[in-house]
Coordinates of C-alpha atoms in Angstrom, one line a residue:
M4 CA 0.0 0.1 0.1
I5 CA 1.4 3.7 -0.6
L6 CA 0.5 4.5 2.8
A7 CA 3.1 2.2 4.2
L8 CA 5.9 3.4 1.6
T9 CA 8.9 5.3 3.4
G10 CA 12.5 6.2 2.5
V11 CA 13.7 5.5 -0.9
P12 CA 10.6 3.6 -2.1
L13 CA 8.5 6.6 -1.1
V14 CA 11.1 8.9 -3.1
I15 CA 10.7 6.7 -6.2
V16 CA 7.1 6.6 -6.2
S17 CA 7.0 10.2 -5.6
I18 CA 9.4 10.9 -8.4
L19 CA 7.0 8.9 -11.1
A20 CA 4.0 10.5 -9.4
F21 CA 5.4 14.0 -9.9
I22 CA 6.1 13.1 -13.6
I23 CA 2.9 11.7 -14.4
I24 CA 0.8 14.4 -12.6
L25 CA 2.7 17.3 -14.4
G26 CA 2.7 15.2 -17.5
I27 CA -1.1 14.9 -17.6
I28 CA -1.6 18.5 -16.8
I29 CA 0.7 19.6 -19.4
I30 CA -0.8 17.3 -22.1
I31 CA -4.3 18.6 -21.3
H32 CA -3.5 22.1 -21.3
E33 CA -1.1 22.1 -24.6
G34 CA -4.0 19.5 -25.9
G35 CA -6.6 22.4 -25.6
H36 CA -4.0 24.7 -27.7
F37 CA -3.7 22.0 -30.4
I38 CA -7.2 20.9 -30.8
F39 CA -8.6 24.4 -31.3
A40 CA -5.5 25.5 -33.4
R41 CA -6.5 22.3 -35.6
K42 CA -9.9 23.3 -35.8
A43 CA -9.1 27.1 -36.8
G44 CA -6.7 25.5 -39.7
I45 CA -3.6 26.8 -38.1
L46 CA -0.5 24.7 -38.9
C47 CA 1.1 23.0 -35.8
H48 CA 4.8 22.4 -36.3
E49 CA 5.2 20.6 -33.0
F50 CA 3.5 19.5 -29.8
S51 CA 6.2 19.0 -27.1
I52 CA 5.9 18.0 -23.7
G53 CA 8.6 18.8 -21.3
M54 CA 11.6 21.1 -21.9
G55 CA 15.4 20.7 -22.9
P56 CA 16.6 18.2 -25.6
A57 CA 14.4 15.8 -27.2
I58 CA 14.3 12.0 -26.1
Y59 CA 11.4 10.8 -28.3
K60 CA 9.9 12.4 -31.6
R61 CA 7.2 10.8 -33.8
K62 CA 5.4 12.7 -36.5
F63 CA 1.7 12.2 -37.5
G64 CA 0.4 14.0 -40.2
E65 CA 1.9 17.5 -40.2
T66 CA 2.7 17.7 -36.5
T67 CA 5.7 16.3 -34.9
F68 CA 5.1 14.8 -31.2
C69 CA 7.8 15.2 -29.1
I70 CA 8.9 14.3 -25.4
R71 CA 11.7 16.4 -23.9
A72 CA 14.3 15.5 -21.4
I73 CA 13.2 17.8 -18.4
P74 CA 9.4 17.1 -17.3
I75 CA 8.3 20.6 -16.9
G76 CA 6.3 23.0 -19.3
G77 CA 5.5 22.0 -22.8
Y78 CA 4.5 23.7 -25.8
V79 CA 2.8 24.1 -29.2
S80 CA 4.5 25.6 -31.9
M81 CA 2.2 27.3 -34.4
A82 CA 2.6 28.6 -37.6
G83 CA 2.9 32.4 -37.8
E84 CA 4.3 32.7 -34.2
E85 CA 7.8 33.5 -35.5
V86 CA 9.0 37.2 -36.6
T87 CA 9.4 35.9 -40.3
N88 CA 8.0 32.9 -41.7
E89 CA 10.6 32.5 -44.4
L90 CA 13.6 30.7 -43.6
I91 CA 15.4 31.9 -46.9
K92 CA 16.1 35.1 -48.6
I93 CA 17.2 36.7 -52.1
G94 CA 20.7 36.1 -52.6
D95 CA 20.6 32.7 -50.6
L96 CA 22.0 29.4 -52.5
I97 CA 19.5 26.9 -52.2
G98 CA 18.5 23.4 -53.7
L99 CA 15.1 22.6 -55.0
N100 CA 13.1 19.2 -55.6
S101 CA 9.8 19.3 -57.4
I102 CA 6.8 16.9 -57.8
D103 CA 4.5 17.4 -61.0
G104 CA 6.4 20.7 -61.7
K105 CA 5.7 22.2 -58.4
I106 CA 8.3 22.7 -55.8
S107 CA 8.0 20.3 -53.0
E108 CA 11.2 20.8 -51.0
I109 CA 13.4 23.6 -50.6
I110 CA 16.9 22.4 -49.9
I111 CA 18.9 24.6 -47.3
D112 CA 21.5 21.8 -46.4
P113 CA 24.1 22.3 -49.0
E114 CA 25.1 18.5 -48.7
A115 CA 21.4 17.4 -49.3
E116 CA 20.4 16.0 -52.5
A117 CA 18.4 18.6 -55.1
S118 CA 17.5 18.0 -58.5
M119 CA 18.4 21.6 -59.2
R120 CA 20.3 24.5 -57.3
G121 CA 20.5 28.1 -57.8
E122 CA 20.7 31.6 -56.1
V123 CA 17.2 32.9 -55.0
V124 CA 16.3 36.0 -57.0
D125 CA 12.6 36.4 -55.9
L126 CA 10.2 34.4 -53.5
D127 CA 6.7 34.6 -51.9
L128 CA 6.2 31.6 -49.8
Y129 CA 3.6 33.4 -47.8
G130 CA 0.8 34.3 -50.1
K131 CA -0.9 36.7 -48.1
D132 CA -2.8 38.4 -50.8
G133 CA -4.0 35.0 -52.0
T134 CA -1.3 34.8 -54.8
P135 CA 0.2 31.6 -55.4
L136 CA 3.5 30.5 -53.9
Y137 CA 6.3 31.1 -55.7
I138 CA 10.2 31.0 -55.8
T139 CA 12.5 32.4 -58.7
I140 CA 16.1 31.0 -58.7
N141 CA 18.9 31.6 -61.3
D142 CA 20.8 28.4 -61.9
G143 CA 23.9 30.4 -63.3
L144 CA 22.4 30.4 -67.0
Q145 CA 19.1 32.2 -66.6
N146 CA 16.2 32.8 -63.8
Q147 CA 13.7 30.2 -63.4
Y148 CA 10.1 30.7 -62.0
F149 CA 8.5 27.8 -60.1
E150 CA 5.1 27.6 -58.3
V151 CA 5.4 26.2 -54.5
M152 CA 3.1 23.6 -53.2
S153 CA 1.4 25.1 -49.8
D154 CA 2.8 22.1 -48.0
A155 CA 6.4 22.2 -49.3
F156 CA 9.1 21.6 -46.7
Y157 CA 12.5 23.1 -46.1
V158 CA 15.1 20.5 -45.7
M159 CA 17.9 21.3 -43.3
E160 CA 20.8 19.9 -41.9
K161 CA 20.7 16.0 -41.0
N162 CA 17.5 15.8 -43.1
A163 CA 15.4 17.8 -40.6
K164 CA 12.4 19.2 -42.1
L165 CA 10.2 21.9 -41.5
Q166 CA 6.9 22.7 -43.3
I167 CA 6.5 26.4 -44.7
T168 CA 4.0 28.5 -43.4
P169 CA 1.5 30.2 -46.1
Y170 CA -0.7 33.1 -44.7
D171 CA -3.7 31.0 -44.6
R172 CA -2.2 28.3 -42.2
C173 CA -0.8 31.1 -39.7
F174 CA -2.1 31.9 -36.6
E175 CA -2.4 35.7 -37.4
S176 CA -4.6 34.9 -40.3
K177 CA -7.4 33.6 -38.3
S178 CA -10.3 35.8 -37.1
L179 CA -9.9 37.3 -33.3
L180 CA -12.3 34.8 -32.1
K181 CA -10.5 31.8 -33.3
R182 CA -7.3 33.0 -32.2
F183 CA -8.8 33.7 -28.6
L184 CA -10.2 30.3 -28.3
T185 CA -6.7 28.8 -29.4
L186 CA -5.2 30.7 -26.5
F187 CA -8.0 30.2 -24.0
A188 CA -8.3 26.6 -24.5
G189 CA -5.4 25.6 -22.7
P190 CA -6.4 27.1 -19.2
F191 CA -9.9 26.2 -20.1
M192 CA -9.0 22.4 -20.2
N193 CA -7.0 22.5 -16.8
F194 CA -10.2 23.8 -15.5
I195 CA -12.3 21.1 -16.8
L196 CA -9.6 18.4 -15.7
A197 CA -9.7 19.9 -12.1
I198 CA -13.6 19.7 -12.5
V199 CA -13.6 16.2 -13.5
L200 CA -11.2 15.0 -10.8
Y201 CA -12.9 16.8 -8.1
L202 CA -16.0 15.0 -9.0
I203 CA -14.3 11.8 -9.0
V204 CA -12.8 12.4 -5.3
S205 CA -16.4 13.8 -4.3
F206 CA -18.2 10.8 -5.6
A207 CA -15.8 8.5 -4.1
T208 CA -15.7 9.9 -0.6
G209 CA -19.3 11.0 -0.4
V210 CA -20.7 14.1 1.8
P211 CA -20.2 14.2 5.5
N212 CA -23.6 13.5 7.5
Y213 CA -23.8 16.3 9.4
D214 CA -27.4 15.6 10.7
S215 CA -26.2 12.3 12.4
N216 CA -24.2 11.9 15.7
V217 CA -22.3 8.8 14.5
I218 CA -18.6 8.6 14.1
G219 CA -17.4 7.9 10.8
A220 CA -13.7 7.9 11.0
V221 CA -10.9 8.5 13.8
S222 CA -7.6 9.8 13.2
T223 CA -4.3 9.2 14.9
V224 CA -3.2 12.6 14.6
N225 CA -4.4 12.8 18.2
S226 CA -2.1 10.7 20.1
S227 CA -4.8 11.1 23.2
L228 CA -7.2 8.9 21.2
V229 CA -4.5 6.1 21.3
D230 CA -4.0 3.9 24.7
T231 CA -0.8 2.5 25.6
E232 CA -1.2 -1.0 23.5
G233 CA -2.1 1.4 20.3
N234 CA -5.7 0.7 20.4
L235 CA -8.2 3.5 19.5
K236 CA -10.3 4.7 22.4
L237 CA -12.8 6.1 19.8
K238 CA -14.1 3.8 16.9
P239 CA -16.1 4.4 13.6
G240 CA -19.6 3.7 14.6
D241 CA -19.7 5.1 18.0
E242 CA -22.5 7.2 18.8
L243 CA -22.0 10.7 20.2
Q244 CA -24.2 11.2 23.2
K245 CA -22.7 14.0 25.2
V246 CA -20.0 16.4 25.1
N247 CA -18.9 18.2 28.3
G248 CA -22.4 17.3 29.7
V249 CA -24.1 18.8 26.8
D250 CA -26.5 16.4 24.8
I251 CA -25.5 15.9 21.1
S252 CA -28.0 14.7 18.4
S253 CA -25.9 15.9 15.5
W254 CA -22.4 16.9 14.1
N255 CA -23.6 20.3 13.9
E256 CA -24.1 20.5 17.5
L257 CA -20.7 18.7 18.3
S258 CA -19.2 21.7 16.2
K259 CA -20.9 24.4 18.1
E260 CA -19.9 22.9 21.5
L261 CA -16.2 22.5 20.1
D262 CA -16.1 26.4 19.4
T263 CA -16.7 27.2 23.0
L264 CA -13.3 25.4 23.5
L265 CA -11.2 28.1 21.9
T266 CA -13.5 30.9 23.3
D267 CA -12.5 29.3 26.8
S268 CA -8.5 28.4 25.9
K269 CA -9.5 24.9 26.8
T270 CA -8.2 21.8 25.3
K271 CA -9.8 18.9 27.2
V272 CA -13.2 17.4 26.6
Q273 CA -15.2 14.5 28.1
L274 CA -17.3 12.7 25.6
E275 CA -20.0 10.2 26.5
I276 CA -20.6 7.5 23.9
K277 CA -22.7 4.9 22.6
R278 CA -21.0 1.7 21.6
E279 CA -23.0 -1.6 21.2
G280 CA -25.7 -0.6 23.4
K281 CA -23.5 0.4 26.1
L282 CA -22.7 4.1 27.5
L283 CA -19.1 4.9 28.0
T284 CA -17.4 8.1 29.2
L285 CA -14.0 9.2 27.8
D286 CA -11.8 12.1 28.9
V287 CA -10.0 13.3 25.8
D288 CA -7.0 15.9 25.4
C289 CA -7.9 17.8 21.8
Y290 CA -5.1 18.1 19.7
T291 CA -4.2 22.1 19.1
Y292 CA -2.5 23.8 16.0
I293 CA -1.7 27.4 16.4
V294 CA -1.6 28.0 12.7
S295 CA -0.5 31.7 12.7
L296 CA 2.9 30.4 14.6
G297 CA 3.2 26.8 13.1
I298 CA 3.0 24.8 16.3
S299 CA 1.0 22.0 17.3
N300 CA 0.9 19.0 19.3
M301 CA -0.3 16.7 16.5
Q302 CA 1.2 13.3 16.8
V303 CA 3.1 14.2 19.8
K304 CA 5.1 11.3 21.5
Q305 CA 3.8 10.6 25.1
E306 CA 7.0 10.3 27.0
E307 CA 8.1 11.6 30.3
F308 CA 9.9 15.0 30.1
P309 CA 14.1 14.8 30.6
S310 CA 15.1 15.4 34.1
E311 CA 16.1 19.0 33.9
V312 CA 12.7 20.2 32.2
K313 CA 10.3 21.1 35.0
H314 CA 7.4 22.4 33.0
G315 CA 6.4 22.8 29.3
V316 CA 4.9 21.4 26.2
R317 CA 6.0 18.7 23.6
L318 CA 5.9 19.7 20.1
G319 CA 4.1 17.5 17.3
A320 CA 3.9 18.2 13.9
I321 CA 5.4 22.0 13.2
G322 CA 5.6 24.3 10.4
L323 CA 7.5 27.2 12.0
Q324 CA 7.5 30.7 10.2
Y325 CA 11.4 32.0 11.0
L326 CA 12.0 35.6 10.9
D327 CA 15.5 35.3 11.7
D328 CA 16.4 32.7 8.8
G329 CA 20.0 33.2 9.3
K330 CA 20.0 31.4 12.9
R331 CA 17.6 28.8 11.8
G332 CA 20.1 26.4 10.7
E333 CA 22.2 26.3 14.0
Y334 CA 19.1 26.7 16.4
E335 CA 16.1 24.9 15.0
I336 CA 13.3 23.9 16.8
A337 CA 12.3 20.3 15.9
T338 CA 9.3 17.8 16.3
G339 CA 9.6 16.3 19.5
D340 CA 11.2 19.3 21.5
I341 CA 9.7 20.9 24.6
L342 CA 8.9 24.5 24.8
T343 CA 9.4 25.8 28.4
K344 CA 9.2 29.7 28.1
V345 CA 8.1 32.4 25.6
R346 CA 8.6 35.9 24.9
I347 CA 5.8 37.5 22.7
D348 CA 7.1 40.9 21.3
T349 CA 4.0 42.7 19.5
V350 CA 4.6 44.6 16.0
N351 CA 2.5 47.6 15.7
A352 CA 0.8 48.8 12.7
D353 CA 3.5 51.7 12.6
K354 CA 6.2 48.7 12.7
T355 CA 7.3 49.5 16.2
I356 CA 8.1 46.6 18.3
V357 CA 6.4 46.4 22.2
K358 CA 8.8 44.0 24.4
G359 CA 6.8 41.1 26.0
E360 CA 7.8 39.8 29.2
V361 CA 9.3 36.2 29.3
I362 CA 6.5 33.7 30.6
A363 CA 6.6 30.2 31.8
I364 CA 4.8 27.5 29.9
T365 CA 2.7 25.1 31.4
S366 CA 0.1 23.9 28.9
W367 CA -1.6 24.3 25.6
D368 CA -4.6 25.9 27.2
Q369 CA -2.2 28.7 28.2
L370 CA -0.6 28.9 24.9
I371 CA -4.2 29.5 23.1
A372 CA -5.0 32.1 25.6
L373 CA -1.6 33.9 24.8
F374 CA -1.8 33.7 21.0
K375 CA -5.8 33.9 20.0
D376 CA -5.6 37.5 20.2
V377 CA -2.2 38.2 18.8
N378 CA -2.0 39.8 15.2
I379 CA 1.6 40.0 14.2
A380 CA 4.4 39.6 16.7
N381 CA 8.0 38.3 17.0
V382 CA 8.3 35.0 19.3
Q383 CA 11.1 33.5 20.9
F384 CA 11.1 30.3 22.8
E385 CA 13.2 28.6 25.7
Y386 CA 13.1 25.1 24.7
Y387 CA 14.5 21.7 25.1
S388 CA 16.4 20.5 22.1
Y389 CA 16.7 16.6 21.9
K390 CA 19.4 17.6 19.1
K391 CA 21.4 19.7 21.6
K392 CA 20.6 17.5 24.5
G393 CA 19.6 20.6 26.4
I394 CA 17.8 24.0 27.0
V395 CA 18.2 26.6 24.4
S396 CA 17.9 29.7 25.8
I397 CA 15.3 32.5 24.6
E398 CA 18.3 34.6 23.4
D399 CA 19.8 32.1 21.6
C400 CA 16.3 31.0 19.7
A401 CA 15.7 32.1 16.2
V402 CA 13.2 34.6 16.0
L403 CA 9.6 33.5 14.6
Q404 CA 6.8 35.7 13.4
T405 CA 3.2 34.9 13.7
L406 CA 1.4 35.3 10.4
G407 CA -1.0 38.2 10.6
D408 CA -5.2 38.2 10.8
A409 CA -4.7 39.7 7.1
V410 CA -3.0 36.6 5.6
L411 CA -5.0 34.0 7.4
N412 CA -8.2 35.6 6.5
N413 CA -7.1 36.0 3.2
Q414 CA -6.3 32.2 2.9
R415 CA -9.2 31.5 4.6
I416 CA -7.4 29.4 7.4
E417 CA -8.3 29.4 11.0
K418 CA -5.8 30.8 13.5
I419 CA -5.9 28.2 16.0
Q420 CA -7.6 24.9 15.4
I421 CA -8.8 22.8 18.3
K422 CA -10.1 19.4 17.1
I423 CA -10.7 15.9 18.6
G424 CA -9.5 13.8 15.5
M425 CA -12.9 12.5 14.4
S426 CA -14.8 13.1 11.4
P427 CA -18.7 12.4 10.6
K428 CA -19.9 9.1 8.6
M429 CA -20.0 9.9 4.9
K430 CA -23.1 9.1 2.7
F431 CA -23.7 9.3 -1.0
D432 CA -25.8 12.6 -2.2
F433 CA -25.5 13.2 -6.0
F434 CA -26.3 16.5 -5.9
R435 CA -24.4 17.6 -3.1
C436 CA -21.4 15.6 -4.3
I437 CA -21.3 17.8 -7.7
G438 CA -22.0 21.0 -5.7
N439 CA -18.9 20.2 -3.3
A440 CA -16.8 19.6 -6.3
F441 CA -17.5 23.1 -7.9
V442 CA -17.0 24.5 -4.5
D443 CA -13.8 23.0 -4.2
F444 CA -12.8 24.4 -7.7
W445 CA -14.0 27.8 -7.1
D446 CA -12.1 28.0 -3.6
D447 CA -8.9 26.6 -5.7
F448 CA -9.5 29.1 -8.5
T449 CA -9.9 32.2 -6.2
L450 CA -7.0 31.0 -4.0
I451 CA -4.5 32.2 -6.6
F452 CA -5.7 35.8 -6.8
R453 CA -5.9 36.1 -3.0
T454 CA -2.5 35.1 -2.9
L455 CA -1.3 37.3 -5.8
G456 CA -3.2 40.1 -3.6
L457 CA -0.9 39.2 -0.6
L458 CA 2.3 39.5 -3.0
I459 CA 1.3 42.7 -4.4
F460 CA -0.3 44.4 -1.3
P461 CA 0.8 44.6 2.0
G462 CA -1.0 42.9 4.9
S463 CA -2.1 43.9 8.5
G464 CA -0.9 47.5 8.9
G465 CA 1.2 47.8 6.1
I466 CA 3.5 44.8 7.1
R467 CA 4.3 42.4 4.3
Q468 CA 4.2 38.8 5.4
V469 CA 4.1 37.2 1.9
G470 CA 6.7 38.0 -0.9
V471 CA 8.6 36.2 -3.5
N472 CA 10.6 33.9 -1.3
D473 CA 7.2 32.1 -0.4
L474 CA 6.7 31.1 -4.0
Q475 CA 7.3 27.5 -5.0
S476 CA 8.8 26.0 -8.0
F477 CA 8.6 22.3 -9.3
V478 CA 11.1 21.6 -6.6
G479 CA 8.3 22.7 -4.1
I480 CA 6.0 20.9 -6.0
F481 CA 7.5 17.4 -5.7
D482 CA 8.0 18.0 -1.9
L483 CA 4.1 18.3 -1.8
V484 CA 3.6 15.2 -4.3
K485 CA 5.7 13.3 -1.7
T486 CA 3.2 14.5 1.2
F487 CA 0.0 13.4 -0.8
V488 CA 1.6 10.2 -2.0
G489 CA 1.6 9.2 1.5
S490 CA -1.8 10.3 2.2
G491 CA -3.4 8.3 -0.6
L492 CA -4.7 8.2 -4.0
L493 CA -7.9 10.5 -3.1
S494 CA -5.4 13.2 -1.8
L495 CA -3.3 13.1 -4.7
L496 CA -6.1 13.2 -7.3
A497 CA -7.4 16.1 -5.3
F498 CA -3.9 17.9 -5.1
T499 CA -3.6 17.1 -8.9
A500 CA -6.6 19.2 -9.3
M501 CA -5.6 21.9 -7.1
L502 CA -2.5 22.1 -9.2
S503 CA -4.4 22.0 -12.5
V504 CA -6.5 24.9 -11.5
N505 CA -3.5 27.1 -10.3
I506 CA -1.7 26.1 -13.7
G507 CA -4.7 27.3 -15.5
V508 CA -5.2 30.4 -13.8
M509 CA -1.5 31.5 -14.0
N510 CA -1.5 31.1 -17.7
L511 CA -4.1 33.7 -17.9
L512 CA -2.4 36.1 -16.1
P513 CA -2.0 39.1 -18.3
I514 CA 1.9 38.6 -18.5
P515 CA 3.5 38.4 -22.1
A516 CA 4.9 35.2 -22.5
L517 CA 1.7 33.5 -21.2
D518 CA -1.3 32.9 -22.7
G519 CA -3.1 35.9 -20.7
G520 CA -0.5 38.2 -22.2
R521 CA -1.0 37.0 -25.5
I522 CA -4.7 37.5 -25.2
I523 CA -4.2 41.3 -23.9
F524 CA -2.5 41.6 -27.6
L525 CA -5.8 40.5 -29.2
G526 CA -7.3 42.9 -26.8
Y527 CA -5.3 45.6 -28.2
E528 CA -6.1 44.5 -31.9
L529 CA -10.0 44.5 -30.9
V530 CA -9.9 48.2 -29.7
T531 CA -7.3 49.7 -32.1
R532 CA -8.6 47.6 -35.3
K533 CA -5.0 47.3 -36.0
K534 CA -2.7 44.1 -35.4
P535 CA 0.4 44.8 -32.9
S536 CA 3.7 44.8 -34.7
K537 CA 4.7 41.0 -34.7
K538 CA 8.6 41.9 -34.1
V539 CA 7.3 44.3 -31.0
E540 CA 5.1 41.5 -29.8
N541 CA 8.0 39.1 -29.8
I542 CA 10.6 41.2 -28.1
I543 CA 8.2 41.8 -25.2
N544 CA 7.1 38.2 -25.3
N545 CA 11.0 37.4 -25.2
V546 CA 11.8 39.9 -22.6
F547 CA 9.3 38.7 -20.3
F548 CA 10.1 35.1 -20.7
I549 CA 13.6 35.6 -19.8
L550 CA 12.4 37.4 -16.6
L551 CA 10.0 34.5 -15.8
M552 CA 13.1 32.0 -16.2
I553 CA 15.0 34.4 -13.8
L554 CA 12.2 34.3 -11.2
F555 CA 11.9 30.5 -12.0
V556 CA 15.5 29.8 -11.2
Y557 CA 15.5 32.2 -8.2
V558 CA 12.4 30.3 -6.6
T559 CA 13.8 26.8 -7.4
Y560 CA 17.2 28.0 -5.5
N561 CA 15.0 28.8 -2.4
D562 CA 12.9 25.6 -2.6
I563 CA 16.4 23.6 -2.7
L564 CA 17.6 25.4 0.4
R565 CA 14.1 24.8 2.2
L566 CA 14.4 21.1 1.4
I567 CA 18.1 21.2 2.6
R568 CA 17.0 22.9 5.8
K569 CA 14.0 20.3 6.1
G570 CA 16.4 17.2 5.8

């Protein structure tokens, strides 16, 4: 089972999953461009998956289908995207081959066989005005005029061939609507893929039955639900009767009761359940995740504290937001370490810092009370480090910074999460499953715009907490794939859907070199009733492509550093 994979097998499966996921998303995206381009009558020279040197090529009809070595990106090479559509000019020495008196091959390679050779005197291989394509050469004795077939080929070195691009087969010759559909089809197909995947996940899992009080699943994330022998204290099928003495008849009532835990800064609940007709009472510690800081007691190990630790809380799964990243490599708080003291320095809207007192940590209830009303603050802990086998003082702890309310609200994330670790029973509901799929799609679709808003505009009080350093490249995506592989097939499908939506939206951004940027040029043509200069358009696209590549390299570098620090 995938869930049992660890170490090298997990990495191998993750690499394969990463390649397959990106491959499917790219094929769907570029397939949209290709299908609509062909329907519009545009000549497509190449359909390529990946970047870099080609490792496989196969020609079907007019198009060469290619797989390249680096499994990121892809493209459809359409006629008319070049600054010039002719690879030869007057004065060039070329060769010609013909069929029934019409030129079928224009030989650029001086070593290739040709039925005749000569110097180009005149030519029109574009035929924009509807005139026949032709070429005139001087063979050393006289000028000879030849009509050129509309599907003739250039023959280059190593017998490489490229079909000529007459005007009526070029992208620019088509109507604005056809060009728009060709460009929009790539992102649109990404959206279709995402919706299909979300429908599959939704129909496979069903929808929560919030009207029931029956437990559907129990998670081991909350270690207090597991006894000393490794058995779950709660079991699927148990019926909730009371929570902290309050009668419970549905999951909605349970949620309302759990909301009071945050208000009261409490993490302990007493559950009364019915199992096989018998009433049982269980005292349970909830698991706590202070998202704004990235600390939790999820999957925490139930062990005795070392003798030098008199009080504190043990850390489970963490995702700390370091401010002083320079110290992180030397002093890094790790899962399993024990937080013993804390100092919270509040960051005001004018960016002034109000120093806080050093407070001894005694419980997660106390930490909830300390952080639930904190917006942005610099935080340092005293903690017991198992790596250093001793106490790390507050002064030696790297500075962490809480994520502000603006960032968390933008991403629709609860600042502090208090959960038991159980979920309601699922049921199949055809229309709700469809509705949930589209809700998931819309959440992902709007997420990227919300994130871009954080990148462009400062958050709380003008303090920017999200920047270019937080972006992820394909290296970061691979790390996420590894996480979702360990969570099962449905989680991986949901992640693929989310990634497909993001790639679709990113390509629609009004940035030259992306589909959205090219659509902007179509908008310019629609408004001005004249086409922008192809040379100027290509220069702008190339400049922005280089800038995007620089950004890509920078983000990849940061991703690699993050992986090194994690590892």
